[in-house]
């Protein structure tokens, strides 16, 4: 949390699937606008020549060929003068491929010659390239396979990237990569006729592929360097009004921004994308992962740290064969960095990071593990939760299987045999503690995946409260895991205003990691926020931390109250807080850890508005909402201070008393059968 920053970028926390959608045609005007809005040099490439050795014949099975539509008369007489004369059977085959192509680009066709096609071109045309063919009165010309492709050439515009850039600068001449846009406002970069074509094939990997001239695409599918707020606003995907609420951006440890200028410098690696053109084997990606690790491990100046990390990685093992994305490089290196980063720190800290790693969760199968109660309540199936990690963390990662003396020798029983440290009951108990772990959503600035996965395997997982097992869990010493924590009912009232109360910055999002209410968030405008009064609220001043008297807030990522404060206004009617609004920024209250007993006196019935089974609620704790009815009526109303507010039963009774002639009731109907502005699923009945 200490590395998080507020960002006003409306696309900061938007996944590819949720990014603003706007249709784009990659024509010359769009390319120029992309360059203008992004500050990058985006061009379609022109002037690439179809030469033997650089371009394969379209008659070779298994190859992709590009055909450009020529202007003018497409009659057989006019078409065919610009290339080799083909045999009739070759013309017939290639014409059929062009005619049946599903490529809807108006300027070109990319045609694939199937390897299992029953017919072949005439042997005389086996190596022919650059031909022209008339298809349905339209002339098509075979061209270089990258002709009219669009690339981001920003890296190539750097002073040290293109060999001619430094020379031009010394001569006080324009940069040859920048000048087409900067001076001529051109969308095309023309490959010089005096360059040999092998220069293109050698350096093409340094350019970032965007699409083809004339392609229809969508803003959300643009490359990261172009999917920017300014570009979104320029094309109408978002408005400037969308940029007012800041989001909290939290990098993973050691994360750095993507720097295209590092391409070709040895600080980059290949990634797999759904839009890849070149195909590599799994071994290619596995080898580059090994190369990156070996380079750092053997040449780093911190050799003791590197050796400690290697030793730790041999204990807390994640095998590529247990992970679905074997081709990924960054995900595996990021997991290994846990040991590099914590080589000299507490083993407990290492275990915590490893346990929250989606890589370990996938390898030892507790990823998205759900409690037996959750599965039974929703699917009416009896299952045991996954035990794999609960067993391995004891057997392999920490205690081992037998009890040990302080000197490390086994403790023996009366029969002279080593005493087991745990049994299957212990494994079952601990396995219930490893429920509820879910990967974070896919985001930008890390290695992409194929197959449309929406999860990421780098950021620490989040916990879904509904999936967790809520029952007590024993530990190896015979007690309970919660021993030593206070009972929740023994905590002082209004803990959110007490000394030591902890608040974490959320930014502009109401989505919280620590509170499960409200679960059914609708449109943000329909939700009520707990908005603090800047003129009277002491909590506002603690969270705002103005940089001067009456000045702007200087929001800290985490705030711990250094003293207990007095409630003001609506704060006095609350039993607890969840998400509070300070200006245009949100904080969430992090309640102190405490234990709720499974059995208690004075329980009250809490009823769900969705018709789910009633539950017994500890009326002393804020665990349900008010349901207030007029005298003699069972039609309930609610008057929450903020969406998702929970009250104790006394708090609910007091809330109803503030409403004219209202009282808590055995209601039959709530104001809404869905998530209204209070968005609370259960109320006292």
XYZ file of C-alpha atoms in Angstrom:
685
model
C 0.000 0.000 0.000
C 2.939 2.380 0.605
C 3.785 2.385 -3.127
C 0.239 3.162 -4.327
C -0.537 6.428 -6.113
C -3.693 8.283 -7.096
C -4.300 8.513 -10.835
C -6.912 10.499 -12.747
C -6.521 8.264 -15.796
C -10.063 6.885 -16.415
C -8.556 3.740 -17.959
C -6.235 2.962 -15.050
C -8.334 0.206 -13.507
C -10.155 -0.913 -16.644
C -9.481 -4.345 -18.099
C -9.329 -4.911 -21.851
C -12.847 -6.326 -21.785
C -14.231 -3.315 -19.848
C -12.322 -0.583 -21.693
C -14.409 1.984 -23.573
C -15.561 0.653 -26.925
C -15.515 2.756 -30.068
C -15.207 1.501 -33.618
C -12.165 2.704 -35.554
C -11.138 2.304 -39.189
C -7.366 2.360 -39.550
C -7.296 4.746 -42.483
C -4.835 7.589 -43.016
C -6.823 10.093 -40.944
C -7.077 7.690 -38.001
C -3.340 6.946 -38.110
C -2.547 10.671 -38.053
C -4.933 11.186 -35.144
C -3.385 8.302 -33.197
C 0.041 9.876 -33.590
C -1.221 13.323 -32.609
C -3.111 12.177 -29.518
C -0.575 9.671 -28.224
C 2.631 11.556 -29.008
C 3.956 8.432 -30.728
C 5.059 7.822 -34.321
C 2.508 5.520 -35.935
C 2.763 4.849 -39.672
C 1.717 2.368 -42.288
C 4.779 1.074 -44.114
C 5.012 1.642 -47.856
C 7.675 0.878 -50.431
C 8.431 -2.701 -49.354
C 9.507 -4.665 -52.423
C 8.571 -8.247 -53.227
C 11.976 -9.817 -53.859
C 13.127 -13.412 -54.043
C 14.600 -14.479 -50.731
C 12.487 -12.068 -48.728
C 9.021 -12.947 -50.028
C 7.761 -16.480 -50.535
C 5.677 -17.517 -53.488
C 1.917 -17.635 -52.767
C 1.989 -21.105 -54.343
C 3.907 -22.616 -51.404
C 1.594 -24.594 -49.136
C 1.358 -23.308 -45.554
C 2.261 -19.711 -46.412
C 0.379 -16.430 -46.032
C 0.458 -14.045 -48.974
C -0.767 -10.460 -49.263
C -2.686 -9.165 -52.258
C -3.420 -5.471 -52.830
C -6.379 -4.247 -54.850
C -5.187 -2.113 -57.793
C -7.083 0.890 -59.061
C -8.430 0.969 -62.587
C -9.673 -1.646 -65.021
C -9.629 -5.177 -63.646
C -10.101 -6.864 -67.021
C -7.795 -9.677 -67.964
C -6.331 -7.547 -70.734
C -5.355 -4.658 -68.409
C -4.330 -6.805 -65.430
C -1.189 -8.914 -65.397
C 1.294 -6.576 -67.035
C 3.115 -5.773 -63.797
C 4.469 -9.217 -62.965
C 5.248 -12.709 -64.234
C 2.806 -14.378 -66.589
C 1.146 -17.326 -64.825
C -0.146 -20.620 -66.148
C -3.953 -20.960 -66.337
C -4.165 -23.627 -63.606
C -2.144 -21.432 -61.232
C -4.419 -18.456 -61.966
C -7.453 -20.650 -61.254
C -6.155 -21.796 -57.846
C -4.989 -18.360 -56.649
C -8.171 -16.695 -57.925
C -10.253 -19.164 -55.926
C -8.297 -18.374 -52.757
C -8.730 -14.615 -53.230
C -12.413 -14.959 -54.084
C -13.223 -17.181 -51.072
C -11.163 -15.193 -48.567
C -13.064 -14.028 -45.464
C -10.748 -11.023 -45.163
C -13.022 -7.958 -45.334
C -10.284 -5.319 -45.621
C -11.285 -3.089 -48.578
C -7.675 -2.513 -49.690
C -6.072 -5.936 -49.448
C -6.510 -9.653 -48.856
C -4.282 -11.880 -46.733
C -4.593 -15.331 -48.280
C -3.482 -18.637 -46.792
C -2.552 -21.639 -48.960
C -3.644 -24.719 -46.935
C -1.051 -27.441 -46.529
C -3.635 -30.141 -47.203
C -5.098 -28.529 -50.326
C -5.742 -31.138 -53.000
C -4.278 -29.135 -55.912
C -0.970 -27.352 -56.479
C 0.120 -24.471 -58.668
C 1.696 -25.285 -61.982
C 5.330 -26.328 -61.467
C 6.435 -23.461 -63.705
C 5.001 -20.984 -61.180
C 6.348 -22.632 -58.024
C 8.628 -19.694 -57.176
C 6.714 -16.859 -58.862
C 6.137 -13.657 -56.861
C 4.771 -10.169 -57.572
C 2.139 -11.361 -60.055
C -1.149 -9.692 -60.934
C -4.432 -11.607 -61.172
C -7.864 -10.512 -62.325
C -10.650 -11.802 -60.065
C -14.247 -10.864 -60.892
C -13.127 -7.831 -62.912
C -10.879 -6.587 -60.101
C -7.087 -6.617 -60.350
C -5.067 -7.963 -57.394
C -1.292 -7.711 -57.052
C 0.906 -9.935 -54.898
C 3.069 -7.722 -52.631
C 5.446 -7.968 -49.690
C 3.667 -9.595 -46.743
C 4.116 -6.448 -44.597
C 3.239 -3.848 -47.219
C 0.668 -1.416 -45.757
C 0.964 -2.897 -42.270
C 0.756 -0.320 -39.471
C 3.412 -0.143 -36.762
C 4.373 2.008 -33.814
C 7.843 3.206 -34.892
C 8.482 5.312 -31.759
C 11.464 3.251 -30.659
C 12.999 3.492 -34.143
C 12.770 7.287 -33.928
C 15.215 7.367 -31.014
C 18.608 8.947 -31.618
C 20.559 5.724 -31.086
C 18.034 3.246 -32.532
C 18.036 3.944 -36.264
C 21.613 4.164 -37.626
C 20.788 7.229 -39.701
C 19.234 9.282 -36.906
C 22.513 10.325 -35.292
C 24.056 11.095 -38.675
C 21.123 13.302 -39.629
C 21.368 15.092 -36.288
C 25.064 15.814 -36.774
C 24.268 17.284 -40.188
C 21.434 19.317 -38.666
C 18.952 17.437 -40.860
C 15.471 16.185 -39.910
C 15.088 12.833 -38.193
C 14.081 10.419 -41.020
C 11.556 8.570 -38.831
C 9.971 11.641 -37.225
C 9.902 13.942 -40.240
C 7.069 12.253 -42.220
C 4.660 13.137 -39.420
C 6.309 16.215 -37.902
C 7.058 17.995 -41.204
C 4.777 16.443 -43.832
C 1.884 15.295 -41.610
C 1.986 11.989 -43.444
C 0.579 8.675 -42.224
C 3.077 6.692 -44.336
C 6.684 5.783 -43.700
C 8.297 4.908 -47.035
C 11.011 2.276 -47.035
C 13.962 3.792 -48.927
C 14.506 2.312 -52.381
C 18.275 2.264 -51.855
C 17.983 -0.011 -48.781
C 18.213 -3.746 -49.301
C 15.169 -5.682 -48.117
C 17.133 -7.677 -45.573
C 17.290 -4.492 -43.463
C 13.518 -4.634 -43.055
C 13.479 -8.308 -42.091
C 16.337 -7.699 -39.630
C 14.775 -4.770 -37.769
C 11.029 -5.487 -38.096
C 10.953 -7.067 -34.621
C 11.737 -3.614 -33.156
C 8.407 -2.212 -34.362
C 5.096 -2.788 -32.560
C 2.391 -4.132 -34.870
C -0.909 -2.196 -34.764
C -2.895 -3.540 -37.729
C -3.290 -3.071 -41.475
C -4.262 -0.006 -43.444
C -8.040 -0.180 -43.906
C -8.741 -2.599 -41.040
C -11.774 -2.076 -38.817
C -10.854 -2.318 -35.145
C -11.918 -1.089 -31.700
C -10.260 1.252 -29.222
C -10.092 -1.503 -26.604
C -7.975 -3.721 -28.894
C -5.318 -1.082 -29.552
C -1.810 -1.711 -28.226
C -1.037 -0.390 -24.734
C 0.979 2.561 -26.060
C -2.109 3.862 -27.904
C -4.860 2.884 -25.454
C -4.413 6.126 -23.529
C -6.857 8.576 -21.898
C -6.034 11.302 -24.433
C -6.690 8.890 -27.302
C -9.935 7.682 -25.710
C -11.136 11.245 -25.265
C -10.020 12.263 -28.754
C -12.086 9.514 -30.364
C -15.038 10.062 -28.026
C -14.655 6.848 -26.003
C -14.585 8.865 -22.743
C -15.225 12.492 -21.900
C -13.161 14.837 -19.769
C -15.847 14.493 -17.069
C -14.832 10.837 -16.644
C -11.389 11.921 -15.450
C -12.515 13.668 -12.244
C -12.588 10.723 -9.797
C -9.056 9.464 -9.103
C -8.231 5.763 -8.899
C -5.661 4.164 -6.635
C -2.903 2.455 -8.618
C -0.864 -0.126 -6.721
C 2.087 -1.769 -8.477
C 3.383 -5.199 -7.685
C 6.750 -5.169 -5.841
C 9.533 -4.173 -8.223
C 7.162 -3.375 -11.093
C 8.510 -0.925 -13.666
C 6.746 0.871 -16.479
C 6.930 -0.583 -19.959
C 9.696 1.149 -21.924
C 9.581 0.460 -25.677
C 13.030 2.051 -26.045
C 14.489 -1.067 -24.398
C 13.450 -3.240 -27.332
C 16.541 -4.938 -28.702
C 18.671 -3.837 -25.749
C 18.625 -7.186 -23.963
C 16.109 -5.881 -21.398
C 13.083 -7.235 -23.254
C 11.511 -10.606 -23.978
C 8.916 -12.118 -26.299
C 5.356 -12.522 -25.072
C 2.490 -14.556 -26.468
C -0.461 -12.579 -27.773
C -3.661 -13.659 -29.472
C -2.646 -11.487 -32.430
C 0.827 -13.014 -32.857
C 1.928 -13.515 -36.464
C 5.170 -15.401 -35.830
C 4.856 -18.803 -34.203
C 7.379 -20.063 -31.677
C 7.591 -23.366 -29.891
C 7.094 -23.752 -26.153
C 10.822 -24.399 -25.910
C 11.513 -20.874 -27.211
C 9.648 -19.319 -24.283
C 11.028 -21.769 -21.718
C 14.561 -21.026 -22.905
C 14.166 -17.260 -22.685
C 12.887 -17.664 -19.115
C 15.991 -19.663 -18.263
C 18.223 -17.134 -20.002
C 16.766 -14.219 -18.032
C 17.210 -16.082 -14.745
C 20.739 -17.301 -15.492
C 21.863 -13.815 -16.567
C 20.745 -12.244 -13.299
C 21.711 -15.137 -11.018
C 25.247 -15.521 -12.350
C 26.199 -11.927 -13.128
C 24.399 -10.012 -10.347
C 26.606 -8.249 -7.818
C 24.364 -9.485 -4.954
C 25.597 -13.089 -5.123
C 24.671 -13.984 -1.531
C 21.094 -12.794 -2.142
C 20.933 -14.737 -5.413
C 22.128 -17.932 -3.722
C 19.664 -17.534 -0.865
C 16.872 -17.004 -3.404
C 17.889 -20.150 -5.275
C 17.841 -22.178 -2.042
C 14.407 -20.854 -1.074
C 13.031 -21.595 -4.561
C 14.028 -25.247 -4.105
C 11.828 -25.439 -1.005
C 8.780 -23.414 -2.081
C 8.585 -24.963 -5.536
C 6.213 -24.056 -8.352
C 6.672 -26.299 -11.363
C 5.888 -25.050 -14.906
C 4.146 -28.376 -15.467
C 1.567 -27.456 -12.801
C 0.783 -24.078 -14.395
C -1.507 -23.650 -17.384
C 0.506 -20.843 -19.038
C 3.848 -22.532 -19.695
C 4.826 -19.916 -22.284
C 4.811 -17.037 -19.805
C 8.107 -15.539 -18.757
C 7.222 -12.632 -16.486
C 4.858 -14.648 -14.288
C 7.510 -17.223 -13.369
C 10.228 -14.617 -12.868
C 7.871 -12.547 -10.736
C 7.233 -15.546 -8.492
C 10.988 -16.187 -8.197
C 11.488 -12.525 -7.238
C 9.596 -13.215 -3.992
C 12.713 -15.055 -2.821
C 15.146 -12.495 -4.224
C 13.289 -9.665 -2.529
C 12.902 -11.441 0.827
C 16.157 -13.435 0.875
C 17.253 -11.928 4.215
C 13.805 -11.232 5.684
C 11.464 -13.241 7.874
C 10.474 -16.683 6.605
C 6.950 -15.805 7.751
C 6.897 -12.878 5.283
C 8.032 -15.210 2.511
C 5.313 -17.732 3.353
C 2.701 -14.966 3.325
C 3.706 -13.780 -0.147
C 3.906 -17.329 -1.466
C 0.488 -18.207 -0.012
C -1.099 -15.200 -1.738
C 0.623 -15.948 -5.038
C -1.793 -17.142 -7.763
C 1.061 -19.285 -9.096
C 1.263 -21.322 -5.879
C -2.536 -21.434 -5.621
C -2.771 -22.922 -9.107
C 0.109 -25.331 -8.537
C -1.327 -26.682 -5.259
C -4.978 -26.389 -6.311
C -6.449 -24.052 -3.676
C -7.170 -21.401 -6.328
C -10.850 -20.403 -5.929
C -11.407 -23.153 -3.344
C -14.817 -22.689 -1.699
C -16.120 -23.836 1.665
C -18.303 -26.911 1.960
C -21.121 -24.713 3.310
C -20.956 -22.379 0.302
C -21.198 -25.280 -2.165
C -24.027 -26.917 -0.230
C -26.081 -23.719 0.104
C -25.834 -22.929 -3.603
C -25.480 -26.269 -5.352
C -26.738 -28.761 -2.764
C -23.556 -30.824 -3.202
C -21.506 -32.267 -0.351
C -17.790 -31.710 -0.937
C -14.586 -31.509 1.065
C -12.377 -28.494 0.464
C -9.034 -28.936 -1.287
C -6.385 -30.264 1.158
C -3.270 -30.082 -1.021
C -1.754 -26.802 0.178
C -2.707 -27.406 3.825
C -0.691 -30.631 3.708
C 2.289 -29.306 1.727
C 2.758 -26.137 3.763
C 3.324 -28.314 6.843
C 5.077 -31.308 5.315
C 7.408 -29.518 2.880
C 7.458 -25.804 3.679
C 7.532 -25.540 7.494
C 7.156 -28.073 10.304
C 7.776 -31.428 8.681
C 5.817 -34.532 9.593
C 7.187 -35.400 13.063
C 7.600 -33.583 16.354
C 11.140 -32.385 17.051
C 13.092 -31.479 20.145
C 14.833 -28.134 20.402
C 18.011 -29.725 19.083
C 16.195 -30.941 15.960
C 16.104 -34.630 16.868
C 12.792 -36.552 16.684
C 10.570 -36.842 19.741
C 9.876 -40.520 20.450
C 6.800 -42.122 21.944
C 6.618 -44.947 24.477
C 6.945 -47.416 21.597
C 10.218 -45.816 20.519
C 8.753 -44.462 17.286
C 8.758 -40.832 16.155
C 5.611 -38.947 17.216
C 3.636 -37.574 14.239
C 3.162 -33.817 14.401
C -0.238 -33.815 12.738
C -2.897 -36.148 11.411
C -5.604 -35.944 8.782
C -7.941 -34.053 11.130
C -5.371 -31.274 11.354
C -5.065 -31.173 7.557
C -8.850 -30.919 7.234
C -8.952 -28.081 9.740
C -6.188 -26.075 8.066
C -7.558 -26.720 4.567
C -10.720 -24.829 5.545
C -8.469 -21.825 6.177
C -7.274 -21.828 2.556
C -10.689 -21.143 1.040
C -11.783 -17.976 -0.732
C -8.622 -17.037 -2.664
C -9.361 -15.480 -6.072
C -6.948 -14.026 -8.675
C -7.012 -10.323 -9.382
C -8.474 -9.132 -12.653
C -6.288 -8.853 -15.714
C -4.699 -5.416 -16.106
C -2.164 -3.606 -18.230
C 1.626 -3.477 -17.932
C 2.247 -7.170 -17.531
C 2.614 -10.158 -19.770
C -0.522 -10.918 -21.753
C -2.065 -14.358 -22.102
C -3.630 -16.219 -24.954
C -6.954 -18.098 -24.663
C -8.856 -15.052 -23.363
C -8.020 -15.490 -19.668
C -9.306 -12.621 -17.519
C -7.069 -13.392 -14.533
C -3.553 -12.294 -13.741
C -0.849 -14.469 -12.200
C 1.374 -11.735 -10.789
C -0.588 -9.650 -8.279
C -1.415 -11.108 -4.827
C -4.815 -12.759 -4.744
C -7.873 -11.231 -3.086
C -10.161 -13.021 -0.625
C -13.859 -13.492 -1.410
C -15.622 -13.463 1.967
C -18.581 -15.570 0.800
C -16.255 -18.417 -0.215
C -14.502 -18.556 3.149
C -15.166 -21.243 5.735
C -16.609 -19.401 8.743
C -16.336 -22.143 11.396
C -13.593 -22.395 14.070
C -10.344 -24.094 13.081
C -8.058 -25.946 15.459
C -4.282 -25.610 15.407
C -1.482 -28.074 16.166
C -1.248 -27.146 19.849
C -4.824 -28.176 20.536
C -6.339 -24.697 20.652
C -7.996 -22.569 17.970
C -6.424 -20.335 15.349
C -8.362 -17.357 16.735
C -7.000 -17.765 20.260
C -5.337 -14.577 21.457
C -7.612 -12.232 19.502
C -10.353 -10.282 21.318
C -13.999 -11.185 20.918
C -15.733 -8.831 18.512
C -18.511 -8.157 21.048
C -15.887 -6.947 23.553
C -14.528 -4.201 21.295
C -15.526 -0.637 22.281
C -18.431 1.040 20.507
C -17.661 3.100 17.418
C -14.250 1.547 16.929
C -13.939 3.476 13.656
C -13.410 6.665 15.720
C -11.107 5.153 18.353
C -7.359 5.563 18.648
C -5.660 3.021 16.389
C -8.536 2.887 13.871
C -7.030 2.169 10.440
C -8.115 3.556 7.081
C -6.758 2.662 3.642
C -7.054 4.809 0.537
C -9.399 3.473 -2.162
C -9.270 6.341 -4.637
C -12.502 6.777 -6.568
C -13.764 3.183 -6.405
C -16.247 1.815 -3.870
C -15.012 -1.722 -4.489
C -13.478 -2.853 -1.215
C -11.274 -5.818 -0.346
C -12.264 -5.801 3.320
C -16.064 -5.492 3.234
C -18.498 -7.826 1.525
C -21.418 -5.400 1.653
C -22.706 -4.176 -0.712
C -22.260 -7.183 -2.966
C -24.690 -6.079 -5.651
C -23.213 -2.797 -6.841
C -25.313 -1.227 -9.550
C -24.593 2.050 -11.274
C -22.410 4.234 -9.069
C -24.938 7.100 -9.137
C -27.546 4.933 -7.333
C -25.341 4.282 -4.294
C -25.128 6.362 -1.146
C -21.715 7.181 0.265
C -20.812 8.103 3.815
C -19.698 11.652 3.002
C -17.832 13.428 5.797
C -18.571 17.082 6.538
C -15.369 19.107 5.982
C -16.576 21.888 8.266
C -17.282 19.817 11.378
C -15.997 16.235 11.079
C -12.812 15.470 13.002
C -12.508 12.267 10.970
C -12.524 14.355 7.769
C -9.569 16.388 9.018
C -7.647 13.255 10.035
C -8.112 11.676 6.591
C -7.757 14.838 4.523
C -4.517 16.031 6.138
C -4.681 19.493 4.483
C -1.277 20.850 3.490
C -2.195 24.185 5.080
C -5.112 25.704 6.977
C -8.055 25.348 4.622
C -5.735 24.000 1.936
C -6.046 21.009 -0.373
C -5.994 17.488 1.032
C -2.747 15.535 0.933
C -4.180 12.034 0.980
C -1.996 9.408 2.642
C -2.231 5.805 1.470
C -2.897 4.698 5.035
C -4.126 6.669 8.044
C -4.078 5.396 11.635
C -5.901 7.586 14.142
C -3.432 8.817 16.751
C -6.238 9.638 19.199
C -9.896 8.874 19.757
C -12.182 11.504 18.239
C -15.738 12.653 18.910
C -18.483 11.793 16.422
C -20.127 14.602 14.502
C -23.515 14.678 12.751
C -24.500 11.433 11.051
C -21.357 9.690 12.375
C -23.085 9.466 15.780
C -25.881 7.261 14.380
C -23.475 4.648 13.018
C -22.325 1.417 14.618
C -19.439 1.027 12.189
C -18.036 2.460 8.976
C -17.095 0.817 5.719
C -16.264 3.253 2.908
C -16.087 6.978 3.695
C -15.862 9.860 1.237
C -13.415 12.706 1.768
C -13.879 15.243 -1.027
C -13.758 13.206 -4.243
C -11.650 10.431 -2.693
C -12.749 7.324 -0.786
C -11.168 5.573 2.191
C -12.152 2.211 3.663
C -12.158 1.461 7.356
C -10.159 -1.668 8.261
C -11.736 -3.193 11.361
C -9.302 -4.776 13.849
C -9.087 -8.582 13.784
C -11.434 -10.199 16.278
C -13.261 -13.474 16.864
C -16.990 -14.116 16.475
C -18.263 -17.094 18.425
C -20.410 -19.568 16.459
C -22.852 -19.835 19.374
C -24.141 -16.881 21.411
C -27.047 -15.635 23.536
C -29.587 -13.046 22.472
C -29.591 -13.884 18.780
C -32.013 -12.224 16.370
C -33.388 -13.475 13.065
C -31.967 -11.751 10.002
C -33.959 -12.239 6.808
C -32.625 -11.970 3.258
C -34.652 -9.969 0.739
C -33.792 -12.512 -1.988
C -35.704 -15.276 -0.209
C -32.609 -17.135 1.018
C -32.861 -19.004 4.347
C -33.070 -16.829 7.449
C -29.961 -16.678 9.635
C -29.391 -16.214 13.359
C -27.474 -12.965 13.877
C -25.572 -11.854 16.975
C -27.672 -8.792 17.759
C -24.781 -7.149 19.633
C -22.755 -6.839 16.423
C -23.399 -4.769 13.273
C -24.406 -7.642 11.003
C -27.782 -6.701 9.450
C -29.805 -3.649 8.427
C -32.849 -1.963 9.884
C -36.328 -2.888 8.694
C -38.793 -0.251 9.926
C -42.580 -0.618 9.632
C -45.486 1.676 10.536
C -47.637 0.469 13.435
C -49.679 -2.540 12.308
C -47.923 -2.892 8.937
C -45.411 -5.448 7.643
C -44.166 -3.312 4.745
C -40.695 -2.256 5.772
C -38.657 0.824 4.931
C -34.960 1.566 5.370
C -33.055 4.759 6.021
C -29.391 3.871 5.626
C -26.648 6.467 5.951
C -24.573 4.730 3.260
C -24.906 1.773 0.910
C -24.079 -1.468 2.673
C -24.504 -0.040 6.192
C -24.791 -2.683 8.916
C -26.218 -2.127 12.395
C -26.554 -3.920 15.695
C -30.137 -4.637 16.736
C -30.065 -1.705 19.177
C -28.713 0.484 16.390
C -31.512 -0.672 14.077
C -34.141 0.057 16.755
C -32.718 3.543 17.300
C -32.706 4.187 13.552
C -36.357 3.186 13.242
C -37.260 5.434 16.204
C -35.902 8.442 14.269
C -38.409 7.719 11.484
C -41.947 8.979 12.089
C -44.083 6.293 13.805
C -41.743 3.491 12.764
C -40.387 0.483 14.659
C -38.471 -2.728 13.932
C -40.846 -5.345 12.632
C -41.416 -8.846 11.259
C -41.555 -7.554 7.717
C -43.059 -9.318 4.726
C -41.758 -6.926 2.093
C -38.789 -4.590 1.721
C -38.709 -1.457 -0.457
C -37.066 -3.286 -3.336
C -36.544 -6.862 -4.472
C -33.129 -5.833 -5.760
C -30.232 -3.687 -4.647
C -31.716 -0.267 -3.833
C -29.547 2.650 -2.699
C -28.949 0.894 0.643
C -27.960 -2.307 -1.131
C -28.154 -4.534 1.960
C -29.128 -8.163 1.547
C -30.450 -8.938 5.033
C -32.384 -7.048 7.711
C -33.467 -7.802 11.263
C -36.837 -9.595 11.202
